Coordinates of C-alpha atoms in Angstrom, one line a residue:
M1 CA -9.6 -14.4 25.0
S2 CA -9.1 -16.4 21.9
T3 CA -11.8 -18.9 20.9
G4 CA -9.2 -21.1 19.2
R5 CA -6.0 -22.6 20.5
T6 CA -4.0 -20.7 23.1
L7 CA -1.5 -19.0 20.7
E8 CA -3.7 -18.8 17.7
G9 CA -3.1 -15.1 17.5
A10 CA 0.7 -15.5 17.4
G11 CA 0.4 -17.9 14.5
C12 CA 2.5 -20.9 13.6
V13 CA 5.1 -19.0 11.6
T14 CA 7.1 -16.3 13.4
W15 CA 7.7 -13.5 10.9
W16 CA 9.0 -11.1 13.5
G17 CA 10.1 -11.4 17.1
F18 CA 8.2 -10.7 20.2
G19 CA 10.6 -8.2 21.8
P20 CA 12.7 -5.1 20.9
A21 CA 16.0 -5.3 19.1
R22 CA 19.0 -6.0 21.4
D23 CA 22.8 -5.7 21.0
L24 CA 23.6 -9.3 22.0
L25 CA 27.2 -8.4 22.9
E26 CA 26.1 -5.7 25.3
A27 CA 25.0 -8.0 28.2
G28 CA 28.4 -8.4 29.8
V29 CA 30.0 -10.4 27.0
P30 CA 33.8 -10.4 27.1
R31 CA 35.4 -9.0 23.9
P32 CA 38.7 -10.8 23.2
Q33 CA 40.8 -9.9 20.2
G34 CA 39.7 -11.8 17.1
E35 CA 36.4 -12.6 15.7
L36 CA 33.3 -12.5 17.9
N37 CA 30.8 -15.3 17.2
V38 CA 27.1 -15.2 18.0
L39 CA 24.4 -17.9 17.5
L40 CA 20.8 -17.0 16.9
V41 CA 18.2 -19.7 17.3
G42 CA 14.9 -18.8 15.8
S43 CA 15.4 -15.0 15.8
S44 CA 12.8 -14.7 13.0
D45 CA 14.0 -11.3 11.8
P46 CA 17.3 -9.5 11.6
R47 CA 16.6 -6.9 14.4
H48 CA 19.2 -8.4 16.7
I49 CA 21.7 -8.8 13.9
L50 CA 21.4 -5.1 12.9
K51 CA 21.5 -3.9 16.5
T52 CA 24.6 -6.0 17.3
I53 CA 26.5 -4.8 14.2
S54 CA 25.7 -1.2 15.1
G55 CA 27.3 -1.7 18.5
L56 CA 30.6 -3.0 17.2
K57 CA 33.8 -1.1 17.5
D58 CA 35.7 -0.3 14.2
T59 CA 38.4 -2.8 15.1
E60 CA 36.0 -5.7 16.0
S61 CA 34.8 -8.4 13.6
L62 CA 31.6 -10.4 14.0
H63 CA 30.3 -13.7 12.7
V64 CA 26.6 -14.3 13.2
W65 CA 25.3 -17.9 12.9
V66 CA 21.6 -18.2 12.3
T67 CA 19.3 -21.3 12.5
E68 CA 15.6 -21.2 11.9
N69 CA 12.8 -23.8 11.8
S70 CA 11.5 -22.9 8.3
M71 CA 13.1 -22.1 5.0
E72 CA 10.4 -19.5 4.4
V73 CA 11.7 -17.6 7.4
V74 CA 15.3 -18.0 6.2
A75 CA 14.3 -16.6 2.8
R76 CA 12.7 -13.6 4.5
Q77 CA 15.8 -13.0 6.7
L78 CA 17.9 -12.9 3.5
L79 CA 15.5 -10.5 1.9
L80 CA 15.5 -8.0 4.8
L81 CA 19.3 -8.3 5.3
Y82 CA 19.8 -7.6 1.6
V83 CA 17.7 -4.4 1.8
A84 CA 19.5 -3.3 5.0
L85 CA 22.9 -3.9 3.4
S86 CA 22.2 -2.3 0.1
S87 CA 24.7 0.5 -0.6
P88 CA 23.6 4.1 -0.4
E89 CA 24.4 4.5 -4.1
S90 CA 21.8 1.9 -5.0
M91 CA 19.1 2.9 -2.5
G92 CA 18.8 6.2 -0.6
M93 CA 18.3 6.2 3.1
Q94 CA 14.6 7.3 2.9
E95 CA 13.8 4.7 0.2
K96 CA 15.6 2.0 2.0
T97 CA 13.8 2.7 5.3
E98 CA 10.4 2.7 3.6
V99 CA 11.1 -0.5 1.6
F100 CA 12.5 -2.3 4.7
L101 CA 9.6 -1.4 7.0
E102 CA 6.9 -2.2 4.4
L103 CA 8.4 -5.6 3.7
F104 CA 8.9 -6.2 7.4
G105 CA 5.4 -5.4 8.7
N106 CA 2.8 -5.0 5.9
S107 CA 0.6 -7.6 4.6
E108 CA 0.1 -5.4 1.5
I109 CA 2.6 -3.1 0.0
R110 CA 2.9 -0.4 -2.7
S111 CA 3.6 -1.4 -6.3
Q112 CA 7.0 0.4 -6.0
T113 CA 8.0 -1.7 -3.0
D114 CA 6.7 -4.9 -4.8
D115 CA 9.1 -4.0 -7.7
K116 CA 12.0 -3.9 -5.2
L117 CA 10.9 -7.2 -3.7
K118 CA 10.9 -8.8 -7.1
D119 CA 14.3 -7.3 -8.0
V120 CA 15.9 -8.5 -4.8
A121 CA 14.3 -11.9 -5.1
A122 CA 15.7 -12.3 -8.6
R123 CA 19.2 -11.4 -7.4
L124 CA 19.0 -13.7 -4.4
A125 CA 17.6 -16.5 -6.6
R126 CA 20.6 -16.0 -9.0
S127 CA 23.0 -16.0 -6.0
I128 CA 21.6 -19.3 -4.7
S129 CA 21.8 -20.9 -8.1
D130 CA 25.4 -19.7 -8.6
S131 CA 26.3 -21.2 -5.2
L132 CA 24.8 -24.5 -6.3
D133 CA 26.5 -24.6 -9.7
T134 CA 30.0 -23.2 -8.8
D135 CA 30.1 -23.2 -5.0
S136 CA 30.9 -19.5 -5.2
H137 CA 29.1 -16.7 -3.3
T138 CA 27.8 -13.6 -4.9
Y139 CA 27.3 -11.9 -1.5
P140 CA 30.0 -13.2 0.8
C141 CA 28.5 -11.4 3.8
L142 CA 25.3 -13.5 3.4
D143 CA 26.6 -17.1 3.5
T144 CA 24.2 -19.9 2.6
S145 CA 26.9 -22.5 1.9
L146 CA 26.2 -24.5 5.1
L147 CA 22.6 -25.2 4.1
K148 CA 21.9 -28.6 2.6
F149 CA 21.4 -28.7 -1.2
K150 CA 17.7 -29.4 -0.9
E151 CA 17.4 -26.4 1.4
R152 CA 19.1 -24.1 -1.1
D153 CA 16.8 -25.5 -3.8
E154 CA 13.9 -24.6 -1.6
L155 CA 15.3 -21.1 -1.2
A156 CA 15.7 -20.7 -4.9
R157 CA 12.1 -21.9 -5.4
L158 CA 10.8 -19.4 -2.9
F159 CA 12.7 -16.5 -4.5
E160 CA 11.4 -17.5 -8.0
R161 CA 7.9 -17.5 -6.6
W162 CA 8.3 -14.0 -5.2
K163 CA 9.8 -12.9 -8.5
R164 CA 6.9 -14.2 -10.6
S165 CA 4.1 -13.0 -8.4
D166 CA 1.5 -10.6 -9.8
S167 CA -1.2 -8.4 -8.4
A168 CA -3.8 -11.2 -8.5
H169 CA -2.4 -12.3 -5.1
A170 CA -3.6 -9.1 -3.4
L171 CA -7.2 -10.4 -2.9
S172 CA -5.9 -13.7 -1.5
M173 CA -3.9 -11.8 1.1
R174 CA -6.9 -9.8 2.2
K175 CA -9.0 -13.0 2.5
A176 CA -6.2 -14.8 4.3
W177 CA -5.8 -12.1 6.8
D178 CA -9.5 -11.7 7.4
G179 CA -9.9 -15.5 7.7
R180 CA -7.3 -15.5 10.5
V181 CA -9.0 -12.7 12.3
R182 CA -12.4 -14.5 12.1
Q183 CA -10.9 -17.7 13.4
H184 CA -9.2 -16.0 16.3
L185 CA -12.2 -13.9 17.4
G186 CA -15.0 -16.3 16.6
T187 CA -18.3 -14.9 17.8
R188 CA -16.6 -11.6 18.7
Y189 CA -15.7 -10.9 15.1
D190 CA -18.6 -8.3 14.6
A191 CA -17.3 -6.5 17.7
R192 CA -13.7 -6.7 16.6
A193 CA -13.0 -2.9 16.9
G194 CA -13.7 -3.2 20.6
C195 CA -11.6 -6.3 20.9
F196 CA -8.7 -4.6 19.2
D197 CA -9.0 -1.6 21.5
W198 CA -9.1 -3.9 24.6
D199 CA -5.9 -5.8 23.5
L200 CA -4.2 -2.4 23.0
S201 CA -5.2 -0.6 26.1
M202 CA -5.4 -3.5 28.6
K203 CA -2.5 -5.6 27.3
L204 CA 0.0 -3.7 25.1
H205 CA -0.2 -0.4 26.9
D206 CA -0.2 -2.2 30.2
R207 CA 3.1 -3.9 29.1
G208 CA 4.8 -0.5 28.5
C209 CA 3.9 0.0 24.8
G210 CA 2.0 3.2 25.2
V211 CA 3.7 4.7 22.0
V212 CA 1.6 2.3 19.9
S213 CA -1.4 4.4 18.9
K214 CA -5.0 3.2 18.7
Q215 CA -5.3 4.3 15.1
Q216 CA -2.2 2.5 13.8
Y217 CA -2.8 -0.7 15.9
G218 CA -6.4 -0.9 14.8
R219 CA -5.5 -0.5 11.2
W220 CA -2.9 -3.2 11.4
R221 CA -5.3 -5.6 13.3
E222 CA -8.0 -5.0 10.6
S223 CA -5.9 -5.2 7.4
G224 CA -2.3 -6.2 8.3
V225 CA -0.8 -2.9 7.2
A226 CA 1.4 -1.6 10.0
F227 CA 3.5 1.1 8.2
E228 CA 2.0 3.6 5.8
M229 CA 5.0 5.7 4.9
R230 CA 3.4 7.5 2.0
E231 CA -0.1 8.2 0.7
G232 CA 0.3 5.5 -1.9
V233 CA -2.0 2.6 -2.7
Y234 CA -1.2 -0.4 -0.5
S235 CA -2.8 -3.1 -2.5
V236 CA -0.1 -5.6 -3.6
A237 CA 0.3 -8.7 -1.5
N238 CA 3.6 -8.9 0.4
Q239 CA 4.8 -12.3 -0.9
S240 CA 7.4 -12.6 1.8
L241 CA 4.6 -13.0 4.4
L242 CA 2.8 -15.8 2.6
S243 CA 3.6 -19.3 3.5
T244 CA 2.3 -22.9 3.3
R245 CA 0.7 -24.6 6.2
V246 CA -0.1 -28.4 6.2
F247 CA -3.5 -29.5 7.5
N248 CA -4.8 -33.0 8.0
R249 CA -8.1 -33.4 6.2
R250 CA -9.8 -36.8 6.3
G251 CA -6.5 -38.5 6.7
D252 CA -4.8 -36.6 3.8
K253 CA -2.2 -33.9 4.3
V254 CA -3.2 -30.7 2.4
G255 CA -0.9 -27.7 2.1
V256 CA -2.8 -24.3 2.3
R257 CA -1.0 -21.1 1.2
G258 CA -1.9 -18.1 3.3
Y259 CA -0.9 -15.8 6.1
W260 CA 0.0 -17.9 9.2
G261 CA 1.9 -15.3 11.3
D262 CA 1.1 -13.0 14.2
I263 CA -2.2 -11.1 14.1
V264 CA -2.2 -9.8 17.7
S265 CA 1.1 -8.5 19.0
S266 CA 2.2 -6.5 16.0
P267 CA 5.5 -5.8 14.2
Y268 CA 5.9 -2.6 16.1
L269 CA 7.6 -4.6 18.9
S270 CA 10.9 -5.0 17.0
F271 CA 11.8 -1.4 16.4
G272 CA 8.9 0.8 17.5
I273 CA 8.5 0.6 21.3
E274 CA 12.0 1.6 22.6
T275 CA 14.4 4.2 21.4
E276 CA 17.5 6.2 22.3
H277 CA 15.8 9.3 20.9
K278 CA 14.0 10.2 24.1
E279 CA 12.2 13.1 22.4
L280 CA 10.2 10.5 20.4
L281 CA 8.7 9.3 23.7
K282 CA 7.5 12.7 24.9
M283 CA 3.9 13.0 26.1
Q284 CA 1.4 15.8 26.2
N285 CA -1.9 15.5 28.1
N286 CA -1.0 11.9 29.0
R287 CA -0.7 10.9 25.4
H288 CA 2.4 10.2 23.3
V289 CA 3.1 12.9 20.7
K290 CA 4.8 10.4 18.3
T291 CA 3.7 6.9 17.3
A292 CA 5.3 3.5 17.0
Q293 CA 5.8 4.1 13.3
D294 CA 7.8 7.3 14.0
V295 CA 9.9 5.4 16.5
S296 CA 10.4 2.5 14.1
V297 CA 11.5 4.9 11.3
A298 CA 14.0 6.7 13.6
N299 CA 15.5 3.5 15.0
V300 CA 15.8 1.8 11.6
Q301 CA 17.5 4.9 10.1
T302 CA 19.9 4.9 13.1
L303 CA 20.8 1.3 12.4
F304 CA 21.2 1.9 8.7
N305 CA 23.4 4.9 9.3
S306 CA 25.6 2.7 11.5
L307 CA 25.9 0.1 8.7
S308 CA 26.7 2.8 6.2
S309 CA 29.4 4.3 8.4
R310 CA 31.0 0.8 9.0
G311 CA 30.8 0.2 5.2
G312 CA 32.7 3.3 4.5
H313 CA 29.8 5.5 3.4
A314 CA 30.3 8.4 5.7
H315 CA 28.5 10.8 3.4
V316 CA 25.1 9.4 4.5
P317 CA 23.4 12.1 6.5
K318 CA 22.8 11.5 10.1
L319 CA 19.5 11.8 11.9
T320 CA 18.6 15.3 13.1
E321 CA 18.7 16.0 16.8
E322 CA 14.9 16.1 16.8
P323 CA 13.5 13.3 14.5
T324 CA 10.3 14.5 13.0
D325 CA 7.1 12.8 11.8
V326 CA 8.6 11.1 8.7
A327 CA 5.3 9.8 7.6
A328 CA 3.9 13.3 7.5
E329 CA 6.9 14.8 5.8
T330 CA 7.3 12.2 3.1
R331 CA 3.7 12.1 2.0
S332 CA 3.2 12.4 -1.7
P333 CA 0.2 12.0 -4.0
P334 CA -0.5 8.4 -5.0
V335 CA 1.8 7.2 -7.7
S336 CA 0.0 6.7 -11.0
R337 CA 0.0 3.2 -12.4
D338 CA -0.7 4.4 -16.0
G339 CA 2.9 4.2 -17.0
P340 CA 4.3 1.9 -19.7
R341 CA 3.3 -1.8 -19.2
Q342 CA 4.6 -5.1 -20.2
A343 CA 2.6 -6.8 -22.8
G344 CA 0.0 -9.1 -21.1
G345 CA 0.9 -8.0 -17.6
D346 CA 0.4 -5.3 -15.0
Q347 CA 3.9 -4.4 -14.0
P348 CA 5.5 -1.2 -15.3
V349 CA 8.2 -1.6 -17.8
S350 CA 11.6 -0.4 -16.5
A351 CA 13.7 2.1 -18.4
D352 CA 16.3 -0.5 -19.2
V353 CA 13.7 -2.8 -20.7
Q354 CA 12.2 0.0 -22.8
K355 CA 15.7 0.9 -24.1
E356 CA 16.5 -2.7 -24.9
A357 CA 13.2 -2.9 -26.9
T358 CA 14.0 0.2 -29.0
E359 CA 17.8 -0.2 -29.5
P360 CA 19.0 -3.3 -31.4
E361 CA 22.3 -4.5 -30.0
N362 CA 24.8 -7.1 -30.9
G363 CA 25.4 -10.1 -28.6
T364 CA 28.4 -8.5 -26.9
R365 CA 26.7 -5.3 -25.9
A366 CA 23.6 -7.2 -24.7
E367 CA 25.8 -9.4 -22.5
E368 CA 27.6 -6.4 -21.1
K369 CA 24.3 -4.8 -20.3
R370 CA 23.0 -7.9 -18.6
N371 CA 26.2 -8.1 -16.5
H372 CA 25.8 -4.4 -15.5
A373 CA 22.2 -4.9 -14.6
S374 CA 23.0 -8.0 -12.5
H375 CA 25.3 -5.9 -10.4
G376 CA 23.2 -2.8 -10.3
I377 CA 22.5 -3.1 -6.6
E378 CA 25.6 -4.0 -4.6
L379 CA 25.8 -4.8 -0.9
M380 CA 28.0 -2.9 1.4
N381 CA 31.2 -4.5 2.7
L382 CA 30.9 -4.2 6.5
N383 CA 34.5 -4.9 7.2
G384 CA 34.6 -8.2 9.1
V385 CA 30.9 -8.9 9.5
R386 CA 29.4 -12.1 8.1
V387 CA 26.1 -13.8 8.6
S388 CA 26.0 -17.6 8.0
F389 CA 22.8 -19.6 7.8
L390 CA 22.8 -23.2 9.3
S391 CA 20.6 -26.1 8.3
L392 CA 17.2 -26.4 10.0
D393 CA 18.3 -29.5 12.0
S394 CA 21.8 -28.3 12.8
L395 CA 21.3 -27.2 16.5
P396 CA 21.7 -30.6 18.1
K397 CA 24.7 -31.4 15.8
L398 CA 26.8 -28.4 16.5
S399 CA 28.5 -29.9 19.6
M400 CA 29.7 -32.8 17.4
K401 CA 31.7 -30.5 15.1
S402 CA 35.1 -29.2 16.3
R403 CA 34.7 -25.9 14.6
F404 CA 31.9 -25.0 17.0
C405 CA 33.6 -26.1 20.2
R406 CA 33.6 -23.2 22.7
L407 CA 32.9 -20.8 19.9
F408 CA 29.9 -18.7 20.7
S409 CA 30.3 -15.6 23.0
A410 CA 26.5 -15.1 22.9
I411 CA 23.6 -17.4 22.2
Y412 CA 20.1 -16.1 21.6
C413 CA 17.0 -18.2 21.6
S414 CA 13.4 -17.2 20.8
A415 CA 10.4 -18.1 22.9
S416 CA 9.2 -20.5 20.2
M417 CA 12.5 -22.4 20.1
V418 CA 13.5 -22.7 23.7
H419 CA 12.4 -26.4 23.9
H420 CA 15.3 -27.1 21.5
L421 CA 17.9 -26.2 24.1
D422 CA 19.8 -29.1 25.7
S423 CA 23.0 -29.8 27.5
S424 CA 25.0 -30.0 24.3
L425 CA 24.7 -26.2 24.1
T426 CA 27.4 -25.8 26.8
Q427 CA 30.0 -27.5 24.5
T428 CA 29.5 -24.7 21.9
A429 CA 29.5 -21.8 24.5
A430 CA 32.7 -19.9 25.0
P431 CA 33.9 -19.2 28.6
D432 CA 31.9 -16.4 30.1
S433 CA 29.4 -16.6 27.3
V434 CA 25.8 -15.4 27.8
L435 CA 22.5 -17.0 26.9
I436 CA 19.6 -14.6 26.0
V437 CA 16.1 -16.1 25.9
E438 CA 13.0 -14.3 24.6
L439 CA 10.2 -14.3 27.2
A440 CA 6.5 -14.3 26.6
K441 CA 5.8 -10.7 27.8
Y442 CA 4.4 -9.6 24.5
L443 CA 2.4 -12.8 23.6
L444 CA -1.0 -11.2 24.3
D445 CA -3.0 -14.4 24.2
L446 CA -1.2 -15.6 27.3
S447 CA -2.5 -14.7 30.8
K448 CA -0.2 -13.3 33.5
E449 CA -0.1 -16.7 35.1
Q450 CA 0.9 -18.4 31.8
E451 CA 3.6 -15.7 31.2
A452 CA 5.1 -16.2 34.6
A453 CA 5.0 -20.0 34.2
F454 CA 6.9 -19.7 30.9
A455 CA 9.5 -17.5 32.6
T456 CA 9.9 -20.1 35.3
R457 CA 10.3 -22.9 32.7
V458 CA 12.9 -20.9 30.9
H459 CA 15.0 -20.6 34.1
E460 CA 14.6 -24.3 34.6
I461 CA 15.9 -25.1 31.1
A462 CA 18.8 -22.7 31.4
K463 CA 19.8 -24.3 34.7
E464 CA 19.6 -27.8 33.1
V465 CA 21.9 -26.8 30.3
G466 CA 24.5 -25.2 32.5
F467 CA 23.6 -21.5 32.7
V468 CA 22.8 -19.3 35.7
P469 CA 20.8 -16.0 35.9
A470 CA 22.7 -12.9 35.2
H471 CA 22.1 -9.7 37.2
T472 CA 20.3 -7.7 34.5
R473 CA 17.0 -5.9 34.3
D474 CA 15.2 -6.8 31.1
D475 CA 11.7 -8.1 31.4
A476 CA 11.5 -8.9 27.7
Y477 CA 14.5 -11.2 27.8
A478 CA 16.0 -13.6 30.3
V479 CA 19.8 -13.3 30.4
F480 CA 22.1 -16.1 31.8
T481 CA 25.8 -16.7 32.1
L482 CA 27.7 -20.0 31.8
E483 CA 28.5 -21.6 35.1
K484 CA 32.2 -21.2 36.0
D485 CA 32.8 -24.9 36.7
R486 CA 31.7 -25.9 33.2

């Protein structure tokens, strides 16, 4: 239905995956003693990482290896993982859930969430700089040491940009989103509400996503705001969703900064369409009682509770037996922005900054205060869990390094990266390993015929690289096992 290229609606940058979170070790993967190793190729977001960690036994350890096709996606993965791994002492469960989902799926966020984004960006920038200067790691569970120096420089530059952003970018995000919608719909733009409703009822609902409500999906398609956790003002651009795309104009390459991600399938797919809390999928009068936002909140909180439990924070309260409408329960009046301001800027002045301005201190006390502030938000130690990020061009080189020989018990590949799979993959796969490939079920711009053709091509590629279909029922992902004679 798109007037542009076939996958214009999906965009050229994959900010979130096109399928629900999966425990990658659940699909018949043998669990020998020692460390389990999983390779993620183009996963785009940490949904599979969080889900896989939540399924670990207390005695098991896990090393996740991640390779992406863009440093902007790597930066966002680090951001979301940092929020997810923040200790309960530094960020409560409700606040963490709200911040995570807003950063995950909203083009525009609240000023409070933007403050968190800037704070985390500053800490990650400092961590990257420390690793460049001293080869030490501030956050050992998030390992960037295998990235090239120029890639770590690019990460530091991105985090610095997020840290220095101001509210002036909000208008550019609205224009960027609207420009994408206009390009995608073309002459149908004036009838966009009907187009949104058609994509929802005839495509998403037909694919089993009935819990995605018309109101929430329409709001996201119109503005890019998927999760409204409170009655706040969603007006600050989510810097983690802005990226640069290079165009050829009259023979010159021009970089244009804007929103180049998905505008059709929605971020509800990752956490909001499946759940173990079956009460959230109840229906009355052939309509779902809860929404994809309610399901997303419950699923994310379940994952965060699992992380807290593994990290030794058992005091975190568990979900109730009947999860309620969190969005309704947590609503509060819009937060006033008339608090203290920094001179010449729009951002509120933190309590620490105000205190520093009114209390003269000697050099020692100031240094101690800076050190304390720099460690104000600590990450949980998940006891044997580590996430390492590989260079963008590392995939074809893994088989040449002895450390990766027969290492991975599970390999995940996204739909956008499946063309990178080749026969060298079998040299890195452990015996009885599984290959999990994302299918095109939720790429709404594709026809049924194109979706089926893609699935056929995935099976052909898997066979070429030495994998055979596994006997599993999952129409969102194709699962394969390594041939026995390999």
